C-alpha angles and dihedrals in degrees: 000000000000129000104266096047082050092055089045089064112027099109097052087055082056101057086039096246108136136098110266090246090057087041095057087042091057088046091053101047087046096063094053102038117077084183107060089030092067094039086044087048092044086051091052103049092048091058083046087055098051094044094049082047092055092040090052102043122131103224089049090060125110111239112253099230096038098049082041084043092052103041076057099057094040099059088046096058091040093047092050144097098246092058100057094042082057095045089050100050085037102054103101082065100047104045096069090041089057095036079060102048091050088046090053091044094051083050096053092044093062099045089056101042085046096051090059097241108124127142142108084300133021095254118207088234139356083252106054081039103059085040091052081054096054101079090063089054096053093038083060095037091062098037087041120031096023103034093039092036095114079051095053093040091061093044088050096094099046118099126220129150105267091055094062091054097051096043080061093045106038107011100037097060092038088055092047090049096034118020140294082255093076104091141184127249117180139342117197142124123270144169135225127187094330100317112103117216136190090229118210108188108191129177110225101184104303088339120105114213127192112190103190128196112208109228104167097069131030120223146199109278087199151324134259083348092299100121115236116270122246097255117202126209132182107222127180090334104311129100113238122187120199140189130156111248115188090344095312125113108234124203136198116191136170146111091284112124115261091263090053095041083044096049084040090065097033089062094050097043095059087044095059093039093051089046098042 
């Protein structure tokens, strides 16, 4: 695919229209094009904009004292007696009508757990969800590894088990690509703004790089067996790098430029895939 057939149809990938071969084709040709990956992210984030404008919108608010006014008169009706006298006479009708709506949702439940796409929200795609999800990880990158560094460099040198698994399973495979100079800090578990990680802070050379591993959602791993693309964003400044490992989002994020933050995830995809 080249740039200007992906431009044709970008908007259509964002609002998930496309055939899956196309789909898999736009994924591809992401992945390899800077380019198109920046122009793709500023178009995303304007359509995140507008729709956070619209959202917020005052005159699109519920008045305080009539939503507060009509919970109130809702719980009212259902919590009295004529309710349930109506619900009572009326139960012939409304059994059929319930059994059908539990059948429809039973119904809805399985189509979209089927369809792999499971999460806090139903994405559009693997892709826009992880890169809805990587403004939490450089949000945390800069409150956790860079505010709470001096904290992480004292605590280098101290042993405990987790540290020794993820030194086989992140820093192992980055030294043998990079250089015996690249360390780890610090793994621990962390929250931000209401998302937990399992937080691993490493020191490449003067860089400081967070990989994150979402544990408060699970995602799509991949679609129609193709597994997901390593999508790259650029977020306050920061690049962040994302995939779906055994159902969790995983995030790399530093000041890298977007080539080294990229290799950086690459290297560690295929490592968890060829260990898995």
């Amino acid at each position: 695919m080249k740039c200007r057939e992906f431009r044709e149809i970008s908007e259509s990938y964002l609002s998930d229209e496309l055939l899956v071969e196309t789909h898999h084709q736009v994924n591809h040709h992401l992945e390899h094009c800077s380019e198109c990956r920046t122009d793709f992210a500023s178009r995303r984030a304007l359509r995140r904009r507008v729709s956070s404008a619209a959202v917020n919108a005052a005159e699109f608010q519920i008045d305080p004292s009539f939503a507060t006014g009509l919970k109130s008169r809702l719980r009212e009706d259902a919590l009295g007696a004529g309710f349930w006298t109506k619900f009572s006479t009326g139960r012939r009708v409304l059994i059929p009508i319930v059994a059908s709506l539990l059948i429809a949702f039973g119904f809805g439940s399985y189509y979209l757990n089927s369809s792999g796409v499971d999460g806090i929200t139903v994405k559009d795609t693997v892709s826009n969800g992880l890169a809805e999800l990587a403004h939490f990880a450089s949000g945390n990158h800069k409150d956790c590894a860079l505010e709470k560094l001096a904290r992480w460099e004292r605590m280098s040198e101290t042993d405990y088990p987790e540290k020794a698994a993820y030194s086989e399973k992140i820093l192992a495979p980055l030294k043998e690509k990079y250089s015996d100079s690249i360390e780890m800090l610090s793994v621990h578990d962390c929250e931000f703004r209401g998302k937990e990680f399992t937080h691993v802070v490493i020191r490449n050379g003067r860089n400081i790089v967070s990989v994150f591993f979402d544990k408060t959602d699970e995602v799509a791993e991949s679609r129609d067996g193709v597994p997901s693309p390593i999508t790259s964003e650029i977020e306050d400044g920061l690049q962040v790098a994302s995939f779906a490992q055994d159902k969790r989002a995983v995030f790399v994020v530093s000041d890298l430029s977007e080539t080294e933050n990229l290799h950086m995830a690459r290297v560690l995809s295929h490592s968890f895939r060829q260990t898995s």
